[in-house]
């Protein structure tokens, strides 16, 4: 009677451990099979944009998005990137504001350490640094009839045609632009995805899931567990294969 | 007995607080080191050294063919549609940016008669590979001409700074190409 109870217990354990052992194998097999056909399935062209995934890859902008309006169009700067007419450009420093630039609807975005000139179709014209601008740090920017003004600790400077030169204006007092925090939640979400360059390719996410990169340092032991589980399933399978059922004995 | 337990708890709290403090301090120092920007020479000082002041700024508008050629040299699209340069005394200065590993390196090139006469790393933002700013490396560029999409001279690499070395070699070739477009 005692031996019968022991056998039942060991069979139950065998079932439970067999099921648990199969879980990591199923994980590896399914993700591996899909990865094997990732080109056929077009997974490189599919982007994952879920906030949890973006956060896992560190692809979430820090701080608050700042917005200014230039000729009725919004210019947003957020964690080192500026968004204008669907285009994204990298900038350095803190955005002070933006002014209309040129006749094609372009803009010039000013930060404390540079100016980024963007043309009407959103392409980057040029980046201006300390050689082409008044001394740093810049503290303000203003527009006046198509001309840009820049402020630094020495005062206001009027920028020449094509931003090729600039001159200090004694006693000049312009109203500097004041970027405000973007409050449009829908646009924030959209820009957050744009900041992450459209998201993470599905193939990359699957590869990392397959390699268990999300588990951090523990991920390296995952395949040790998979190997042990495989040996366990093989071993118990061989034993079961050669063991005759009680009825057949 | 109870007072001993209390003192142990206080002691443990202090030790944990100290460890957390050290952890944050180390994290703060390492994050500053990773994002360090080293200015070796301000671009305006670089120009003043060569021209005795900052000369009048000139602009080279890049055509479609120029963009294509620069793509071939740099291995990627050049982001800007125009490039600024400065000239005087038969030489031109080009100040260009290129990403080494993750951050842009700002380098100044003096080109005279279609050859590089000086390379100076002006601003270095990467956490590793700063050795490319040293004269033993930069002097290898002196006398280089444009040969195909690269330089006519052999530039020896630096262990641990391969990406920065490659970035500067590409920038050197780009500066020579741009100089040719600006009127040789």
Short mmCIF file of C-alpha atoms in Angstrom, two decimals:
data_model
loop_
_atom_site.label_atom_id
_atom_site.label_comp_id
_atom_site.label_asym_id
_atom_site.label_seq_id
_atom_site.Cartn_x
_atom_site.Cartn_y
_atom_site.Cartn_z
CA UNK A 1 0.00 0.00 0.00
CA UNK A 2 2.87 2.29 0.96
CA UNK A 3 4.80 1.41 -2.23
CA UNK A 4 1.67 2.20 -4.31
CA UNK A 5 1.33 5.66 -2.73
CA UNK A 6 5.03 6.36 -3.38
CA UNK A 7 4.66 5.43 -7.04
CA UNK A 8 1.66 7.72 -7.44
CA UNK A 9 3.56 10.60 -5.86
CA UNK A 10 6.58 10.09 -8.10
CA UNK A 11 4.36 9.92 -11.20
CA UNK A 12 2.69 13.23 -10.19
CA UNK A 13 6.10 14.83 -9.70
CA UNK A 14 7.22 13.44 -13.03
CA UNK A 15 4.24 15.05 -14.76
CA UNK A 16 4.69 18.43 -13.07
CA UNK A 17 8.43 18.59 -13.68
CA UNK A 18 7.94 17.46 -17.27
CA UNK A 19 5.45 20.28 -17.85
CA UNK A 20 7.72 22.87 -16.23
CA UNK A 21 10.69 21.64 -18.27
CA UNK A 22 8.73 22.03 -21.47
CA UNK A 23 7.96 25.75 -20.88
CA UNK A 24 11.46 27.17 -21.62
CA UNK A 25 11.81 24.78 -24.55
CA UNK A 26 8.51 25.93 -26.03
CA UNK A 27 9.67 29.55 -25.59
CA UNK A 28 12.95 28.94 -27.43
CA UNK A 29 11.32 26.85 -30.16
CA UNK A 30 8.52 29.28 -30.99
CA UNK A 31 10.65 32.46 -30.95
CA UNK A 32 13.41 30.65 -32.87
CA UNK A 33 11.02 29.39 -35.53
CA UNK A 34 9.53 32.85 -36.06
CA UNK A 35 13.00 34.43 -36.16
CA UNK A 36 14.08 31.90 -38.75
CA UNK A 37 11.40 33.32 -41.06
CA UNK A 38 11.65 36.96 -39.97
CA UNK A 39 12.63 38.11 -43.47
CA UNK A 40 9.75 36.24 -45.09
CA UNK A 41 7.37 37.61 -42.48
CA UNK A 42 8.73 41.14 -42.93
CA UNK A 43 9.41 41.56 -39.23
CA UNK A 44 12.21 44.07 -39.85
CA UNK A 45 9.66 46.46 -41.29
CA UNK A 46 7.24 46.12 -38.39
CA UNK A 47 7.91 48.51 -35.49
CA UNK A 48 6.90 47.89 -31.90
CA UNK A 49 5.77 51.15 -30.32
CA UNK A 50 4.32 49.99 -27.03
CA UNK A 51 5.50 52.26 -24.19
CA UNK A 52 6.66 49.26 -22.14
CA UNK A 53 8.90 48.04 -24.96
CA UNK A 54 10.25 51.51 -25.67
CA UNK A 55 11.01 51.95 -21.97
CA UNK A 56 12.81 48.60 -21.88
CA UNK A 57 15.09 49.81 -24.68
CA UNK A 58 15.61 53.20 -23.02
CA UNK A 59 13.86 54.86 -25.94
CA UNK A 60 11.69 57.25 -23.96
CA UNK A 61 12.58 60.95 -24.00
CA UNK A 62 13.47 62.52 -20.67
CA UNK A 63 12.13 65.84 -19.42
CA UNK A 64 9.24 67.81 -20.87
CA UNK A 65 8.64 68.72 -24.53
CA UNK A 66 8.92 72.48 -25.11
CA UNK A 67 6.93 74.13 -27.88
CA UNK A 68 7.00 77.49 -29.65
CA UNK A 69 4.91 78.72 -32.56
CA UNK A 70 6.53 80.21 -35.65
CA UNK A 71 4.18 81.68 -38.25
CA UNK A 72 1.37 79.45 -36.97
CA UNK A 73 3.47 76.27 -37.06
CA UNK A 74 4.54 74.37 -33.98
CA UNK A 75 8.19 73.65 -33.29
CA UNK A 76 8.79 71.18 -30.47
CA UNK A 77 12.09 70.32 -28.78
CA UNK A 78 12.33 67.27 -26.56
CA UNK A 79 15.40 65.64 -25.03
CA UNK A 80 17.93 66.59 -27.70
CA UNK A 81 15.63 66.43 -30.71
CA UNK A 82 13.60 69.05 -32.52
CA UNK A 83 10.40 68.26 -34.44
CA UNK A 84 9.26 70.39 -37.35
CA UNK A 85 6.99 69.49 -40.26
CA UNK A 86 7.31 65.77 -39.64
CA UNK A 87 11.12 65.89 -39.65
CA UNK A 88 13.30 65.17 -36.63
CA UNK A 89 16.74 66.69 -36.07
CA UNK A 90 19.19 66.37 -33.23
CA UNK A 91 20.07 69.51 -31.31
CA UNK A 92 22.29 70.25 -28.34
CA UNK A 93 21.49 72.39 -25.33
CA UNK A 94 18.17 73.80 -24.19
CA UNK A 95 15.86 75.28 -26.84
CA UNK A 96 15.41 79.02 -26.39
CA UNK A 97 12.97 79.42 -29.25
CA UNK A 98 12.65 79.47 -33.03
CA UNK A 99 12.23 82.20 -35.65
CA UNK A 100 11.18 82.30 -39.27
CA UNK A 101 14.19 81.96 -41.57
CA UNK A 102 14.22 82.61 -45.31
CA UNK A 103 11.38 82.92 -47.77
CA UNK A 104 10.60 79.21 -48.14
CA UNK A 105 8.93 78.81 -44.76
CA UNK A 106 12.08 77.65 -43.03
CA UNK A 107 12.96 78.21 -39.40
CA UNK A 108 16.02 78.69 -37.22
CA UNK A 109 15.94 76.92 -33.87
CA UNK A 110 18.18 78.45 -31.21
CA UNK A 111 19.52 76.78 -28.10
CA UNK A 112 22.03 78.09 -25.57
CA UNK A 113 24.87 76.47 -27.56
CA UNK A 114 23.92 76.73 -31.23
CA UNK A 115 21.44 77.43 -33.99
CA UNK A 116 19.93 74.85 -36.33
CA UNK A 117 18.59 76.17 -39.65
CA UNK A 118 15.84 74.04 -41.16
CA UNK A 119 14.32 74.77 -44.55
CA UNK A 120 10.65 74.77 -45.51
CA UNK A 121 10.50 71.05 -46.30
CA UNK A 122 12.06 70.09 -42.97
CA UNK A 123 15.62 69.41 -44.20
CA UNK A 124 18.60 70.58 -42.17
CA UNK A 125 20.33 73.47 -43.90
CA UNK A 126 23.22 73.98 -41.50
CA UNK A 127 24.28 74.01 -37.89
CA UNK A 128 25.82 77.20 -36.53
CA UNK A 129 28.26 77.15 -33.65
CA UNK A 130 30.31 79.70 -31.74
CA UNK A 131 32.20 80.91 -34.86
CA UNK A 132 29.03 82.14 -36.54
CA UNK A 133 27.16 83.35 -33.47
CA UNK A 134 27.60 85.85 -30.65
CA UNK A 135 29.44 84.50 -27.60
CA UNK A 136 27.91 81.66 -25.66
CA UNK A 137 25.77 81.01 -23.77
CA UNK A 138 22.89 82.37 -25.78
CA UNK A 139 20.08 83.46 -23.52
CA UNK A 140 17.31 84.55 -25.85
CA UNK A 141 16.06 84.63 -29.44
CA UNK A 142 13.55 86.91 -31.12
CA UNK A 143 12.29 87.56 -34.63
CA UNK A 144 11.62 90.95 -36.16
CA UNK A 145 10.42 91.34 -39.73
CA UNK A 146 12.34 88.37 -41.08
CA UNK A 147 15.52 89.20 -39.14
CA UNK A 148 16.66 87.15 -36.21
CA UNK A 149 17.97 88.57 -32.96
CA UNK A 150 20.06 86.67 -30.47
CA UNK A 151 20.74 87.60 -26.87
CA UNK A 152 23.76 86.68 -24.78
CA UNK A 153 25.10 88.12 -21.51
CA UNK A 154 26.50 91.12 -23.50
CA UNK A 155 23.06 92.05 -24.83
CA UNK A 156 21.11 91.71 -28.07
CA UNK A 157 22.72 91.05 -31.47
CA UNK A 158 21.05 91.45 -34.88
CA UNK A 159 21.81 88.60 -37.27
CA UNK A 160 22.74 89.47 -40.86
CA UNK A 161 21.49 88.02 -44.13
CA UNK A 162 22.06 84.27 -44.38
CA UNK A 163 23.35 84.24 -40.79
CA UNK A 164 26.81 85.10 -42.15
CA UNK A 165 27.43 87.84 -39.60
CA UNK A 166 25.90 89.60 -36.63
CA UNK A 167 26.19 92.95 -34.93
CA UNK A 168 25.55 94.06 -31.37
CA UNK A 169 22.70 96.50 -30.90
CA UNK A 170 23.34 98.90 -28.06
CA UNK A 171 20.31 99.28 -25.84
CA UNK A 172 18.36 96.82 -27.96
CA UNK A 173 15.44 95.33 -26.08
CA UNK A 174 13.52 92.61 -27.83
CA UNK A 175 10.86 90.39 -26.39
CA UNK A 176 12.52 87.02 -26.14
CA UNK A 177 10.58 83.89 -27.00
CA UNK A 178 9.40 81.75 -24.13
CA UNK A 179 8.89 78.08 -24.99
CA UNK A 180 6.11 76.43 -23.00
CA UNK A 181 5.56 72.82 -22.03
CA UNK A 182 3.53 70.94 -24.63
CA UNK A 183 0.16 70.06 -23.13
CA UNK A 184 -1.37 68.18 -26.09
CA UNK A 185 -1.25 64.56 -24.83
CA UNK A 186 -1.96 63.01 -28.24
CA UNK A 187 0.90 64.97 -29.81
CA UNK A 188 3.19 64.05 -26.90
CA UNK A 189 2.56 60.35 -27.55
CA UNK A 190 3.15 60.84 -31.27
CA UNK A 191 6.39 62.74 -30.69
CA UNK A 192 7.56 60.21 -28.12
CA UNK A 193 7.34 57.53 -30.82
CA UNK A 194 9.01 59.84 -33.35
CA UNK A 195 11.78 60.53 -30.80
CA UNK A 196 12.38 56.78 -30.72
CA UNK A 197 12.71 56.88 -34.52
CA UNK A 198 9.39 55.07 -35.02
CA UNK A 199 9.91 52.30 -32.46
CA UNK A 200 11.89 49.09 -32.24
CA UNK A 201 11.88 46.59 -35.16
CA UNK A 202 9.84 43.50 -34.30
CA UNK A 203 12.73 41.26 -35.41
CA UNK A 204 15.00 42.92 -32.81
CA UNK A 205 12.41 42.46 -30.05
CA UNK A 206 11.95 38.81 -31.00
CA UNK A 207 15.71 38.23 -31.07
CA UNK A 208 16.03 39.70 -27.59
CA UNK A 209 13.07 37.65 -26.38
CA UNK A 210 14.70 34.56 -27.90
CA UNK A 211 17.99 35.33 -26.17
CA UNK A 212 16.16 36.37 -22.96
CA UNK A 213 18.02 39.69 -22.92
CA UNK A 214 15.20 41.25 -20.90
CA UNK A 215 16.16 39.11 -17.90
CA UNK A 216 19.42 41.03 -17.58
CA UNK A 217 22.23 39.11 -15.88
CA UNK A 218 19.93 36.12 -15.29
CA UNK A 219 19.40 35.77 -19.04
CA UNK A 220 22.79 34.09 -19.46
CA UNK A 221 21.64 31.22 -17.23
CA UNK A 222 18.42 30.71 -19.17
CA UNK A 223 20.04 28.48 -21.77
CA UNK A 224 21.69 26.44 -19.00
CA UNK A 225 18.19 25.82 -17.67
CA UNK A 226 16.99 24.98 -21.19
CA UNK A 227 19.83 22.46 -21.57
CA UNK A 228 19.05 20.85 -18.21
CA UNK A 229 15.34 20.70 -19.04
CA UNK A 230 16.08 19.11 -22.40
CA UNK A 231 18.28 16.48 -20.76
CA UNK A 232 15.58 15.88 -18.15
CA UNK A 233 12.88 15.38 -20.77
CA UNK A 234 15.14 13.14 -22.89
CA UNK A 235 16.19 11.08 -19.88
CA UNK A 236 12.69 10.54 -18.52
CA UNK A 237 11.41 9.89 -22.05
CA UNK A 238 14.00 7.14 -22.56
CA UNK A 239 13.12 5.60 -19.19
CA UNK A 240 9.41 5.65 -20.05
CA UNK A 241 10.11 4.19 -23.47
CA UNK A 242 11.80 1.09 -22.02
CA UNK A 243 9.59 0.72 -18.94
CA UNK A 244 6.74 -1.71 -19.46
CA UNK A 245 3.41 -0.70 -17.99
CA UNK A 246 2.26 -2.69 -14.94
CA UNK A 247 -0.49 -4.42 -16.96
CA UNK A 248 2.00 -5.74 -19.53
CA UNK A 249 4.35 -7.31 -16.92
CA UNK B 1 18.27 43.68 25.38
CA UNK B 2 15.76 45.93 23.63
CA UNK B 3 18.23 48.86 23.54
CA UNK B 4 20.86 46.59 21.95
CA UNK B 5 18.40 45.66 19.18
CA UNK B 6 17.63 49.34 18.60
CA UNK B 7 21.31 50.25 18.33
CA UNK B 8 21.84 47.39 15.87
CA UNK B 9 18.96 48.66 13.70
CA UNK B 10 20.38 52.20 13.75
CA UNK B 11 23.84 50.88 12.87
CA UNK B 12 22.42 48.84 9.97
CA UNK B 13 20.50 51.88 8.69
CA UNK B 14 23.68 53.98 8.75
CA UNK B 15 25.68 51.34 6.89
CA UNK B 16 22.93 50.99 4.24
CA UNK B 17 22.70 54.78 3.94
CA UNK B 18 26.46 55.00 3.46
CA UNK B 19 26.46 52.26 0.82
CA UNK B 20 23.58 53.90 -1.08
CA UNK B 21 25.41 57.23 -0.90
CA UNK B 22 28.61 55.71 -2.29
CA UNK B 23 26.59 53.98 -5.04
CA UNK B 24 24.96 57.25 -6.12
CA UNK B 25 28.29 59.09 -5.97
CA UNK B 26 29.99 56.46 -8.15
CA UNK B 27 27.03 56.48 -10.58
CA UNK B 28 27.18 60.28 -10.75
CA UNK B 29 30.93 60.34 -11.43
CA UNK B 30 30.74 57.62 -14.09
CA UNK B 31 27.79 59.28 -15.86
CA UNK B 32 29.74 62.57 -15.99
CA UNK B 33 32.75 60.74 -17.38
CA UNK B 34 30.64 59.07 -20.05
CA UNK B 35 29.12 62.35 -21.22
CA UNK B 36 32.28 64.43 -20.92
CA UNK B 37 32.93 66.98 -23.67
CA UNK B 38 36.56 67.95 -24.04
CA UNK B 39 37.26 71.18 -25.92
CA UNK B 40 40.88 71.03 -27.09
CA UNK B 41 40.66 74.27 -29.02
CA UNK B 42 37.66 76.50 -29.62
CA UNK B 43 36.84 76.70 -33.35
CA UNK B 44 37.24 80.50 -33.27
CA UNK B 45 40.70 80.14 -31.69
CA UNK B 46 41.64 77.56 -34.34
CA UNK B 47 40.72 80.04 -37.08
CA UNK B 48 42.46 82.95 -35.36
CA UNK B 49 45.64 80.88 -35.04
CA UNK B 50 45.73 80.30 -38.79
CA UNK B 51 44.30 83.55 -40.17
CA UNK B 52 45.06 86.05 -37.43
CA UNK B 53 41.33 86.43 -36.74
CA UNK B 54 38.09 84.93 -37.97
CA UNK B 55 37.90 85.66 -41.72
CA UNK B 56 34.67 86.36 -43.57
CA UNK B 57 32.46 83.28 -43.54
CA UNK B 58 31.87 81.61 -46.91
CA UNK B 59 29.23 79.05 -47.74
CA UNK B 60 29.38 76.09 -50.09
CA UNK B 61 25.95 74.92 -51.27
CA UNK B 62 25.95 71.18 -51.77
CA UNK B 63 24.45 69.89 -55.01
CA UNK B 64 22.95 66.45 -55.48
CA UNK B 65 26.25 65.24 -56.94
CA UNK B 66 28.13 66.61 -53.92
CA UNK B 67 25.76 64.80 -51.56
CA UNK B 68 26.31 61.59 -53.51
CA UNK B 69 30.09 61.98 -53.39
CA UNK B 70 30.01 62.74 -49.66
CA UNK B 71 27.81 59.70 -49.12
CA UNK B 72 30.52 57.63 -50.80
CA UNK B 73 33.24 59.14 -48.61
CA UNK B 74 31.43 59.13 -45.27
CA UNK B 75 29.41 55.98 -45.80
CA UNK B 76 26.20 57.77 -44.91
CA UNK B 77 24.16 60.78 -45.98
CA UNK B 78 25.67 64.14 -45.07
CA UNK B 79 22.93 65.81 -43.05
CA UNK B 80 23.48 69.43 -44.02
CA UNK B 81 22.69 71.12 -47.33
CA UNK B 82 25.47 73.67 -47.00
CA UNK B 83 28.91 73.86 -45.42
CA UNK B 84 30.72 76.90 -44.06
CA UNK B 85 34.40 77.50 -44.65
CA UNK B 86 36.97 80.23 -44.15
CA UNK B 87 39.86 81.18 -46.38
CA UNK B 88 42.85 83.47 -46.54
CA UNK B 89 46.53 83.34 -47.46
CA UNK B 90 46.00 80.59 -50.03
CA UNK B 91 44.50 78.15 -47.56
CA UNK B 92 41.04 77.17 -46.43
CA UNK B 93 39.72 75.98 -43.09
CA UNK B 94 36.98 73.36 -42.82
CA UNK B 95 35.36 72.54 -39.51
CA UNK B 96 33.38 69.32 -39.74
CA UNK B 97 31.60 66.90 -37.43
CA UNK B 98 31.46 63.12 -37.63
CA UNK B 99 30.25 60.53 -35.15
CA UNK B 100 32.98 58.25 -33.80
CA UNK B 101 31.01 55.66 -31.90
CA UNK B 102 28.02 57.52 -30.52
CA UNK B 103 29.02 61.18 -30.24
CA UNK B 104 30.20 63.71 -32.83
CA UNK B 105 33.86 64.62 -33.06
CA UNK B 106 34.50 68.19 -34.22
CA UNK B 107 37.67 68.50 -36.27
CA UNK B 108 39.33 71.44 -38.01
CA UNK B 109 41.25 70.92 -41.26
CA UNK B 110 43.52 73.41 -42.99
CA UNK B 111 43.78 72.62 -46.70
CA UNK B 112 46.41 74.26 -48.89
CA UNK B 113 46.91 73.41 -52.55
CA UNK B 114 44.67 70.35 -52.34
CA UNK B 115 46.61 68.86 -49.43
CA UNK B 116 45.87 68.79 -45.72
CA UNK B 117 48.37 70.96 -43.91
CA UNK B 118 46.89 70.52 -40.43
CA UNK B 119 44.31 68.43 -38.65
CA UNK B 120 43.25 69.51 -35.20
CA UNK B 121 40.65 67.72 -33.09
CA UNK B 122 38.71 70.65 -31.65
CA UNK B 123 35.99 69.02 -29.56
CA UNK B 124 35.94 65.39 -28.48
CA UNK B 125 32.76 64.02 -26.92
CA UNK B 126 33.30 60.24 -26.81
CA UNK B 127 34.26 58.56 -23.53
CA UNK B 128 37.08 56.57 -25.19
CA UNK B 129 39.57 57.13 -28.00
CA UNK B 130 40.68 60.65 -27.03
CA UNK B 131 44.19 59.64 -28.16
CA UNK B 132 43.21 60.69 -31.70
CA UNK B 133 43.58 64.29 -30.53
CA UNK B 134 47.30 63.83 -29.84
CA UNK B 135 49.88 65.23 -32.32
CA UNK B 136 51.54 61.80 -32.84
CA UNK B 137 48.29 60.78 -34.54
CA UNK B 138 47.09 63.99 -36.21
CA UNK B 139 50.45 64.77 -37.86
CA UNK B 140 49.97 61.65 -40.03
CA UNK B 141 47.38 63.61 -42.02
CA UNK B 142 49.82 66.32 -43.10
CA UNK B 143 50.36 66.28 -46.87
CA UNK B 144 47.41 63.97 -47.56
CA UNK B 145 45.55 64.38 -50.87
CA UNK B 146 42.23 62.97 -51.95
CA UNK B 147 42.67 59.57 -53.56
CA UNK B 148 39.41 58.09 -54.74
CA UNK B 149 37.15 58.14 -51.69
CA UNK B 150 39.98 58.19 -49.19
CA UNK B 151 43.32 59.71 -48.32
CA UNK B 152 46.54 59.32 -50.29
CA UNK B 153 48.57 58.60 -47.14
CA UNK B 154 48.54 55.64 -44.80
CA UNK B 155 47.20 56.55 -41.37
CA UNK B 156 48.13 54.12 -38.61
CA UNK B 157 45.31 53.27 -36.23
CA UNK B 158 45.21 53.38 -32.46
CA UNK B 159 44.17 50.35 -30.43
CA UNK B 160 40.87 51.11 -28.71
CA UNK B 161 40.13 54.13 -30.89
CA UNK B 162 39.35 52.46 -34.21
CA UNK B 163 35.99 54.17 -34.72
CA UNK B 164 37.40 57.62 -33.93
CA UNK B 165 40.36 57.00 -36.25
CA UNK B 166 38.00 55.96 -39.05
CA UNK B 167 35.80 59.00 -38.43
CA UNK B 168 38.79 61.36 -38.77
CA UNK B 169 40.02 59.62 -41.92
CA UNK B 170 36.58 60.06 -43.46
CA UNK B 171 36.43 63.69 -42.36
CA UNK B 172 39.87 64.32 -43.90
CA UNK B 173 38.70 62.95 -47.24
CA UNK B 174 35.46 64.95 -46.98
CA UNK B 175 37.39 68.17 -46.26
CA UNK B 176 39.59 67.58 -49.32
CA UNK B 177 36.56 66.88 -51.50
CA UNK B 178 34.78 70.01 -50.27
CA UNK B 179 37.91 72.05 -50.82
CA UNK B 180 37.99 70.85 -54.41
CA UNK B 181 34.38 71.93 -54.87
CA UNK B 182 35.09 75.34 -53.35
CA UNK B 183 37.63 76.03 -56.06
CA UNK B 184 40.62 73.80 -55.38
#
